[in-house]
Amino acid sequence: MGQTCTTFCGNCTNEVKTIDEDPLGHETPKNNALPSIQKLPETSADYREEIHTKKRNNLKGQASRAEPPPTTYSGDTLEKRGEVELANGARYTGEWLGQERHGYGIQMWKDGSQYKGQWANDKANGHGTLHHADGDVYEGEWKNDKAHGQGTYKHANGAKYDGEWVNDKQHGHGIETWPDRAKYEGEYKNGKKDGKGKLIFADQSQYDGEFRDNEINGFGIYQWTDGKRYEGYWESNKMMGEGELTWKDKKSYNGQFVNDKRNGFGVFKWGDGREYRGQWKDGKQHGPGEFRDRKGETKKGTWVNGKRESWENEK
């Protein structure tokens, strides 16, 4: 732990002027444990937008371009017909109701994409599977050419989302996994992580708590693989507000955080019984504070940038 404070006996003549150069040993979450905390949700957002763009390109608006089948049929009876080429070059084989695709059918696009499943009112409706030309696959429920209901999207690179969809967006409960063993399980709103959720990172550190607008926001617990643990409030993926940070060797900090750093009033405790109680700025003791040694004796003083400047009433 570096230099330690001496006891506050009357004979002390060579007191150390710092409690600790850095009580946290430079082990701030910002620098060592959360480098991917912003990257992972952003990757999810890009992945999600790619999904929706491809769906819109492949399905939306194709129904109105269907050419009438070349033979006659009853307008109120499903009829299976042979392959029909649509105005955009796509080919459909399956059931029709009147002049609309309705029932089970398979549609192929020029780029190799394929939809196989249920249709209603000339649109993908019901259960179906869309294979994209690049290898991505969505299997699940559809409503008016949009993913709607329960469905699974598998990305060609191994990423996968399994959960609820509303109007082509992740909405409700879902599970998202990545090839590097990262995993999110929780709530989504309008295509973003929003609500309660648990996020496991590639290094197997994990966050369990609240999300808002695809970021860690609200109350939650972050657990590092080396035993460190933070329980408290977050804002935009950073520790913000009241929280408690603990270490495996029984060190702890309980107090205020601003932008991932100790700011405001807080209490830092060492495993050997020492304690600093006072003001902090940018992660360091700064301002008035009180130090308690291993014997339980206390003394008040003033700290500047992590170093003690003076004891109260010191001559």
XYZ file of C-alpha atoms in Angstrom:
315
model
C 0.000 0.000 0.000
C 2.953 2.358 -0.086
C 3.580 4.705 2.860
C 1.411 4.391 5.948
C 0.411 6.919 8.555
C 1.997 6.796 11.977
C -0.035 6.738 15.168
C -1.242 10.027 16.590
C 0.687 9.859 19.891
C 2.162 12.963 21.430
C 5.701 11.784 20.748
C 5.226 11.440 16.976
C 7.782 13.701 15.350
C 8.077 12.289 11.859
C 4.501 11.877 10.605
C 3.999 10.851 7.014
C 2.086 13.555 5.178
C 0.080 11.278 2.907
C -2.490 8.644 3.687
C -1.629 6.843 0.504
C -0.293 8.111 -2.782
C -3.184 6.329 -4.460
C -5.420 4.211 -2.218
C -6.916 2.485 -5.246
C -3.542 1.517 -6.647
C -4.507 2.931 -10.052
C -7.156 0.215 -10.276
C -9.904 2.489 -11.477
C -12.704 0.736 -13.381
C -12.349 3.220 -16.244
C -8.789 2.171 -16.980
C -8.819 -1.536 -16.306
C -12.247 -3.088 -16.457
C -14.632 -1.134 -18.625
C -12.804 -0.526 -21.903
C -15.521 -2.388 -23.804
C -18.493 -1.145 -21.833
C -19.296 1.392 -24.534
C -18.056 -0.660 -27.458
C -20.377 -3.595 -26.916
C -23.694 -1.701 -26.905
C -22.535 0.336 -29.885
C -21.694 -2.836 -31.765
C -25.176 -4.053 -30.984
C -26.666 -0.848 -32.342
C -24.745 -1.162 -35.624
C -25.702 -4.807 -35.884
C -29.351 -3.982 -35.279
C -29.430 -1.243 -37.926
C -27.849 -3.607 -40.433
C -30.586 -6.134 -39.719
C -33.378 -3.655 -40.299
C -31.871 -2.162 -43.434
C -31.577 -5.544 -45.061
C -35.110 -6.494 -44.082
C -36.499 -3.311 -45.559
C -34.540 -3.841 -48.769
C -35.602 -7.455 -49.133
C -39.256 -7.450 -48.141
C -40.826 -4.057 -47.675
C -42.810 -2.867 -50.643
C -42.360 -5.995 -52.763
C -45.973 -7.111 -52.401
C -47.454 -4.380 -54.585
C -45.122 -5.362 -57.416
C -46.433 -8.885 -57.817
C -47.702 -9.682 -61.283
C -51.073 -11.487 -61.478
C -50.720 -15.269 -61.807
C -51.026 -16.412 -65.420
C -54.036 -18.667 -64.839
C -57.517 -18.188 -63.419
C -58.579 -19.040 -59.855
C -61.340 -18.448 -57.381
C -60.994 -15.146 -55.529
C -61.805 -16.640 -52.120
C -59.941 -19.944 -52.315
C -56.247 -20.558 -51.698
C -54.542 -21.914 -54.774
C -51.015 -23.185 -55.116
C -49.360 -22.026 -58.289
C -46.047 -22.510 -59.987
C -43.192 -20.036 -60.053
C -44.186 -16.441 -60.768
C -41.670 -13.752 -61.650
C -42.370 -10.424 -59.957
C -41.793 -7.010 -61.481
C -38.538 -6.564 -59.566
C -37.115 -9.846 -60.801
C -37.802 -11.841 -57.633
C -39.513 -15.218 -58.054
C -42.353 -16.540 -55.906
C -43.604 -20.110 -55.662
C -46.511 -20.910 -53.398
C -50.083 -20.142 -52.496
C -52.243 -17.250 -53.653
C -55.570 -15.767 -52.632
C -56.920 -13.722 -55.473
C -54.027 -11.667 -56.782
C -52.175 -11.690 -53.466
C -49.568 -14.014 -52.028
C -51.396 -15.742 -49.195
C -50.581 -18.954 -47.330
C -47.259 -20.744 -47.616
C -44.738 -19.619 -50.179
C -41.092 -19.231 -51.106
C -39.646 -16.073 -52.627
C -36.175 -15.811 -54.140
C -34.334 -12.573 -54.957
C -31.716 -12.027 -57.635
C -28.941 -11.661 -55.041
C -29.688 -15.123 -53.619
C -31.754 -14.024 -50.622
C -34.731 -16.236 -49.836
C -37.884 -15.997 -47.718
C -39.668 -19.209 -46.886
C -42.824 -19.088 -44.810
C -46.303 -17.719 -44.357
C -47.900 -14.873 -46.303
C -51.125 -12.916 -45.852
C -52.470 -9.980 -47.848
C -49.439 -10.117 -50.157
C -46.984 -9.604 -47.291
C -44.880 -11.785 -45.018
C -47.228 -12.580 -42.132
C -46.908 -15.409 -39.642
C -43.905 -17.669 -39.217
C -41.119 -17.500 -41.753
C -37.387 -17.623 -42.388
C -35.413 -15.029 -44.320
C -31.956 -16.058 -45.551
C -29.847 -13.071 -46.573
C -27.358 -13.410 -49.394
C -24.480 -12.636 -47.008
C -25.361 -15.534 -44.683
C -27.478 -13.763 -42.065
C -30.714 -15.553 -41.129
C -33.888 -14.399 -39.382
C -36.385 -17.039 -38.304
C -39.522 -16.117 -36.460
C -42.774 -14.240 -36.598
C -43.650 -11.577 -39.174
C -46.331 -8.928 -39.467
C -46.747 -6.892 -42.646
C -43.210 -7.615 -43.878
C -41.641 -6.786 -40.506
C -40.189 -8.937 -37.744
C -42.920 -8.900 -35.115
C -43.292 -11.347 -32.236
C -40.775 -13.995 -31.241
C -37.786 -14.419 -33.510
C -34.109 -15.295 -33.815
C -31.587 -13.383 -35.905
C -28.281 -15.146 -36.571
C -25.482 -13.048 -37.980
C -22.950 -14.643 -40.319
C -20.146 -13.683 -37.914
C -21.731 -15.726 -35.097
C -23.607 -12.991 -33.239
C -27.209 -13.867 -32.409
C -30.350 -12.261 -30.987
C -33.178 -14.429 -29.710
C -36.214 -12.659 -28.351
C -39.141 -10.384 -28.957
C -39.618 -7.987 -31.876
C -42.062 -5.164 -32.550
C -42.170 -3.435 -35.952
C -38.749 -4.758 -36.984
C -37.059 -3.713 -33.739
C -35.905 -5.631 -30.689
C -38.591 -4.865 -28.126
C -39.374 -6.769 -24.951
C -37.240 -9.550 -23.517
C -34.290 -10.897 -25.464
C -30.930 -12.635 -25.350
C -28.009 -11.421 -27.435
C -24.749 -13.370 -27.745
C -21.402 -12.735 -29.473
C -18.636 -15.096 -30.673
C -16.226 -13.772 -28.024
C -18.540 -15.177 -25.257
C -20.096 -11.796 -24.489
C -23.796 -12.034 -23.673
C -26.713 -9.750 -22.834
C -30.026 -10.916 -21.419
C -32.722 -8.456 -20.517
C -35.151 -5.867 -21.751
C -35.171 -3.939 -25.032
C -37.175 -0.930 -26.109
C -37.380 0.294 -29.706
C -34.285 -1.646 -30.693
C -32.130 -0.621 -27.737
C -31.208 -2.128 -24.401
C -33.596 -0.440 -21.996
C -34.744 -1.639 -18.581
C -33.352 -4.458 -16.452
C -30.589 -6.550 -17.938
C -27.403 -8.513 -17.397
C -24.370 -7.953 -19.605
C -21.446 -10.396 -19.523
C -18.292 -9.150 -21.225
C -15.766 -11.172 -23.207
C -13.430 -11.296 -20.202
C -16.412 -12.609 -18.159
C -16.705 -9.505 -15.989
C -20.386 -8.641 -15.724
C -22.923 -5.919 -15.094
C -26.363 -6.610 -13.657
C -28.725 -3.675 -13.428
C -30.513 -0.955 -15.308
C -30.045 0.216 -18.892
C -31.467 3.196 -20.722
C -31.190 4.059 -24.409
C -28.560 1.341 -25.016
C -26.308 2.514 -22.186
C -25.733 1.544 -18.566
C -27.929 3.976 -16.661
C -29.491 3.763 -13.217
C -28.699 1.358 -10.399
C -26.535 -1.668 -11.020
C -23.732 -3.961 -9.915
C -20.488 -4.470 -11.841
C -18.352 -7.483 -10.922
C -14.732 -7.805 -12.077
C -13.077 -11.179 -12.546
C -10.372 -10.302 -10.001
C -12.906 -9.810 -7.192
C -13.504 -6.049 -7.425
C -17.145 -5.043 -7.200
C -19.089 -1.806 -7.654
C -22.663 -1.406 -6.473
C -24.351 1.909 -7.083
C -25.560 4.369 -9.662
C -24.488 4.860 -13.272
C -24.967 7.410 -16.005
C -23.924 6.928 -19.646
C -21.800 3.845 -18.830
C -19.965 5.620 -15.998
C -20.149 5.416 -12.208
C -22.126 8.481 -11.213
C -23.696 9.343 -7.867
C -23.677 7.207 -4.736
C -21.906 3.881 -4.838
C -19.650 1.396 -3.097
C -16.478 -0.047 -4.588
C -14.888 -3.050 -2.859
C -11.729 -5.103 -3.413
C -10.846 -8.702 -2.731
C -8.256 -7.625 -0.126
C -11.065 -5.932 1.880
C -10.348 -2.357 0.782
C -13.496 -0.360 0.111
C -14.748 3.064 -0.912
C -18.267 4.194 -0.123
C -19.337 7.602 -1.339
C -19.879 9.820 -4.330
C -18.652 9.339 -7.896
C -18.530 11.691 -10.882
C -17.496 10.382 -14.316
C -16.032 7.149 -12.919
C -13.955 8.979 -10.284
C -14.371 9.601 -6.569
C -15.706 13.131 -6.227
C -17.432 14.683 -3.251
C -17.711 13.026 0.141
C -16.539 9.461 0.592
C -15.081 6.945 3.017
C -12.098 4.797 2.076
C -11.207 1.831 4.285
C -8.100 -0.339 4.235
C -8.158 -3.998 5.142
C -5.945 -3.354 8.178
C -8.456 -1.014 9.838
C -7.231 2.370 8.627
C -9.826 4.773 7.299
C -10.072 8.109 5.506
C -13.343 9.988 5.713
C -13.674 13.257 3.824
C -13.675 15.082 0.507
C -12.398 13.800 -2.841
C -11.671 15.358 -6.218
C -10.857 13.493 -9.438
C -10.185 10.278 -7.549
C -7.906 11.768 -4.867
C -8.321 13.050 -1.325
C -8.864 16.770 -1.672
C -10.164 19.119 0.989
C -11.012 18.551 4.657
C -10.922 15.001 5.939
C -10.419 12.741 8.902
C -7.955 9.863 9.196
C -8.213 6.945 11.603
C -5.189 4.744 12.237
C -5.029 1.036 13.068
C -5.470 1.742 16.782
C -8.659 3.697 16.187
C -7.197 7.114 16.924
C -8.426 9.884 14.638
C -7.137 13.213 13.500
C -8.542 15.854 11.158
C -6.599 17.511 8.403
C -6.530 19.003 4.930
C -5.536 17.181 1.749
C -4.614 18.537 -1.689
C -4.444 16.237 -4.733
C -4.081 13.135 -2.585
C -1.458 14.513 -0.198
C -1.984 15.709 3.330
C -1.019 19.350 3.681
C -1.630 19.815 7.391
C -3.337 18.476 10.483
C -6.007 20.527 12.192
C -4.529 22.801 14.903
C -1.050 21.734 13.854
C 1.567 24.261 14.872
